Each structure stands twice: as C-alpha cells, then as structure tokens.
Amino acid sequence: PAIGFTSPIKATASNVYHTNMAEHGPQEAFDGNPSTRWATDSGTKQVWIARDLEKATTVARVRINEAIGERVKKFELQYREGETWKTIFAGEKIGRAFTKTFPPVTAREFRLNILDATDGPTIAEIEFLEK
C-alpha cells in the first residue's frame, strides 16, 4: 500500500512555479491525485522535492509520474540520515510511469533530487510503497 496519504502533507521543494504554493506546491506531488502536480519555473535544471513522513517509515519501492513529457534527465532518490542526504539509487529517465523496487530503507524523510532536466520539471505523483 502507498504510504502517507495524510493531511496535511509535509513536503518541501527548492523551487515552485511562480511561487504558487496553492496550485503547484510540493504537496501536490504526494496527494494521490494524478490531475494535480508540483511544478517548477521554466528553465529550472536542478531542483529537489522532499517529503517528511513524520515518523520513521520503511520504504522499498517508489512510483514517480512526470506530468509533462520526459523532462528529467538525471536524478537520485535519497533519504535523510541526521543532517545528510544519502542516495538510494540514481537514474536517468522518469517519464509517466516510473517504478523501482530497492532494498528497504527506514527513514522519516525522502527526496527526489533532480540533477538535470531539459526544462522545469513537473511531477504529478510520487508514491512511496512498503513493497
């Protein structure tokens, strides 16, 4: 089952399209609604979006859906250990239906760190799953 569809969603991002938090804030990528999205400013190449699950949670799979095209060209999925972000895996393409299973990681915070994109990334959904 998907983790963390609780309200309010605690999420942060390094950039939000025109600073419009209500319509394009990071919480929109975690709300379980594929018609909403987190969006970034045009021309953004490097950006991150993080989710605070509010308690240590074991995650072993992620699903990510880009809302528009395949803008992401290089990324890392990370978790926070103390003050350090540690990479679970890295990839080169997300697109509309990215899914990856990995050895279970228990942490409170996870983030998608986008290292390169063709234009401002926009993500419809990020789901963390137990298996």
Tab-separated table of C-alpha atoms in Angstrom:
chain	number	residue	atom	x	y	z
A	1	PRO	CA	0.000	0.000	0.000
A	2	ALA	CA	1.055	3.580	-0.607
A	3	ILE	CA	2.454	5.408	2.385
A	4	GLY	CA	1.491	8.772	3.766
A	5	PHE	CA	-1.799	9.985	2.298
A	6	THR	CA	-2.416	12.008	5.429
A	7	SER	CA	-3.400	15.626	5.673
A	8	PRO	CA	-1.723	17.997	5.845
A	9	ILE	CA	1.099	16.687	3.665
A	10	LYS	CA	4.528	17.838	4.864
A	11	ALA	CA	6.558	18.459	1.721
A	12	THR	CA	9.181	20.977	0.617
A	13	ALA	CA	10.889	21.861	-2.645
A	14	SER	CA	13.753	24.078	-3.754
A	15	ASN	CA	11.586	25.718	-6.450
A	16	VAL	CA	7.855	26.175	-7.078
A	17	TYR	CA	6.384	27.584	-10.304
A	18	HIS	CA	5.871	31.347	-9.797
A	19	THR	CA	5.919	30.587	-6.021
A	20	ASN	CA	2.295	29.429	-6.405
A	21	MET	CA	2.189	27.051	-3.424
A	22	ALA	CA	-1.594	26.504	-3.551
A	23	GLU	CA	-1.691	25.146	-7.113
A	24	HIS	CA	1.870	23.909	-7.751
A	25	GLY	CA	3.437	23.397	-4.322
A	26	PRO	CA	5.326	20.196	-3.438
A	27	GLN	CA	2.340	18.765	-1.544
A	28	GLU	CA	0.580	18.329	-4.913
A	29	ALA	CA	3.014	15.525	-5.862
A	30	PHE	CA	2.031	13.465	-2.798
A	31	ASP	CA	-1.758	13.900	-2.698
A	32	GLY	CA	-2.736	10.736	-4.611
A	33	ASN	CA	-4.444	12.846	-7.287
A	34	PRO	CA	-2.827	12.460	-10.740
A	35	SER	CA	-4.527	15.616	-12.035
A	36	THR	CA	-2.617	17.861	-9.596
A	37	ARG	CA	1.128	18.480	-9.864
A	38	TRP	CA	4.225	20.057	-8.391
A	39	ALA	CA	5.675	22.415	-10.978
A	40	THR	CA	8.901	24.414	-11.241
A	41	ASP	CA	9.859	27.576	-13.069
A	42	SER	CA	10.690	27.391	-16.764
A	43	GLY	CA	14.398	26.841	-17.329
A	44	THR	CA	14.942	25.045	-13.995
A	45	LYS	CA	17.516	22.265	-14.498
A	46	GLN	CA	18.373	21.260	-10.915
A	47	VAL	CA	15.744	21.041	-8.193
A	48	TRP	CA	14.643	18.818	-5.327
A	49	ILE	CA	11.344	17.835	-3.732
A	50	ALA	CA	11.253	16.232	-0.273
A	51	ARG	CA	8.614	14.506	1.820
A	52	ASP	CA	8.535	14.328	5.609
A	53	LEU	CA	6.542	11.228	6.579
A	54	GLU	CA	6.538	12.479	10.213
A	55	LYS	CA	7.814	9.162	11.586
A	56	ALA	CA	10.423	6.580	10.580
A	57	THR	CA	8.857	4.535	7.800
A	58	THR	CA	10.190	1.587	5.818
A	59	VAL	CA	10.094	2.179	2.070
A	60	ALA	CA	11.072	-0.441	-0.529
A	61	ARG	CA	9.514	0.884	-3.752
A	62	VAL	CA	8.772	4.207	-5.393
A	63	ARG	CA	6.421	5.243	-8.182
A	64	ILE	CA	7.002	8.584	-9.915
A	65	ASN	CA	4.983	10.141	-12.722
A	66	GLU	CA	6.107	13.215	-14.609
A	67	ALA	CA	3.144	15.426	-15.500
A	68	ILE	CA	4.557	16.794	-18.763
A	69	GLY	CA	6.798	14.846	-21.112
A	70	GLU	CA	10.137	13.427	-20.067
A	71	ARG	CA	11.974	16.478	-18.797
A	72	VAL	CA	14.059	14.738	-16.105
A	73	LYS	CA	17.403	13.519	-17.495
A	74	LYS	CA	19.315	12.641	-14.304
A	75	PHE	CA	18.083	12.147	-10.735
A	76	GLU	CA	18.657	10.494	-7.359
A	77	LEU	CA	16.176	9.132	-4.853
A	78	GLN	CA	17.504	9.889	-1.381
A	79	TYR	CA	16.715	9.531	2.313
A	80	ARG	CA	17.849	11.676	5.200
A	81	GLU	CA	20.087	10.289	7.920
A	82	GLY	CA	20.741	13.005	10.504
A	83	GLU	CA	21.766	16.061	8.501
A	84	THR	CA	22.983	14.037	5.498
A	85	TRP	CA	21.053	13.009	2.386
A	86	LYS	CA	22.064	9.512	1.260
A	87	THR	CA	21.337	8.178	-2.217
A	88	ILE	CA	19.215	5.018	-2.517
A	89	PHE	CA	19.604	4.860	-6.309
A	90	ALA	CA	20.239	7.127	-9.294
A	91	GLY	CA	18.529	7.165	-12.665
A	92	GLU	CA	18.380	8.930	-15.994
A	93	LYS	CA	14.718	8.979	-17.006
A	94	ILE	CA	11.386	9.145	-15.170
A	95	GLY	CA	8.569	9.755	-17.664
A	96	ARG	CA	4.922	8.946	-16.981
A	97	ALA	CA	5.168	5.613	-15.168
A	98	PHE	CA	8.492	5.093	-13.394
A	99	THR	CA	8.578	2.320	-10.756
A	100	LYS	CA	11.603	0.935	-8.945
A	101	THR	CA	11.987	-1.558	-6.098
A	102	PHE	CA	15.065	-1.327	-3.868
A	103	PRO	CA	16.363	-2.848	-0.606
A	104	PRO	CA	14.141	-1.478	2.211
A	105	VAL	CA	15.186	1.836	3.759
A	106	THR	CA	13.748	3.137	7.029
A	107	ALA	CA	13.727	6.922	7.352
A	108	ARG	CA	11.430	9.835	8.096
A	109	GLU	CA	12.347	11.986	5.088
A	110	PHE	CA	12.799	11.078	1.433
A	111	ARG	CA	13.556	13.281	-1.552
A	112	LEU	CA	13.764	13.260	-5.313
A	113	ASN	CA	16.908	15.191	-6.214
A	114	ILE	CA	16.783	16.181	-9.893
A	115	LEU	CA	20.305	16.808	-11.170
A	116	ASP	CA	19.473	17.657	-14.796
A	117	ALA	CA	16.347	18.395	-16.814
A	118	THR	CA	15.538	19.737	-20.270
A	119	ASP	CA	13.128	22.301	-18.735
A	120	GLY	CA	11.396	22.942	-15.406
A	121	PRO	CA	10.398	19.517	-14.031
A	122	THR	CA	6.767	18.962	-13.122
A	123	ILE	CA	5.750	15.853	-11.187
A	124	ALA	CA	2.152	14.594	-10.928
A	125	GLU	CA	2.754	11.929	-8.294
A	126	ILE	CA	5.454	10.410	-6.094
A	127	GLU	CA	4.339	7.373	-4.139
A	128	PHE	CA	6.435	5.608	-1.522
A	129	LEU	CA	5.483	1.965	-1.008
A	130	GLU	CA	6.337	-0.645	1.589
A	131	LYS	CA	6.876	-3.366	-1.033
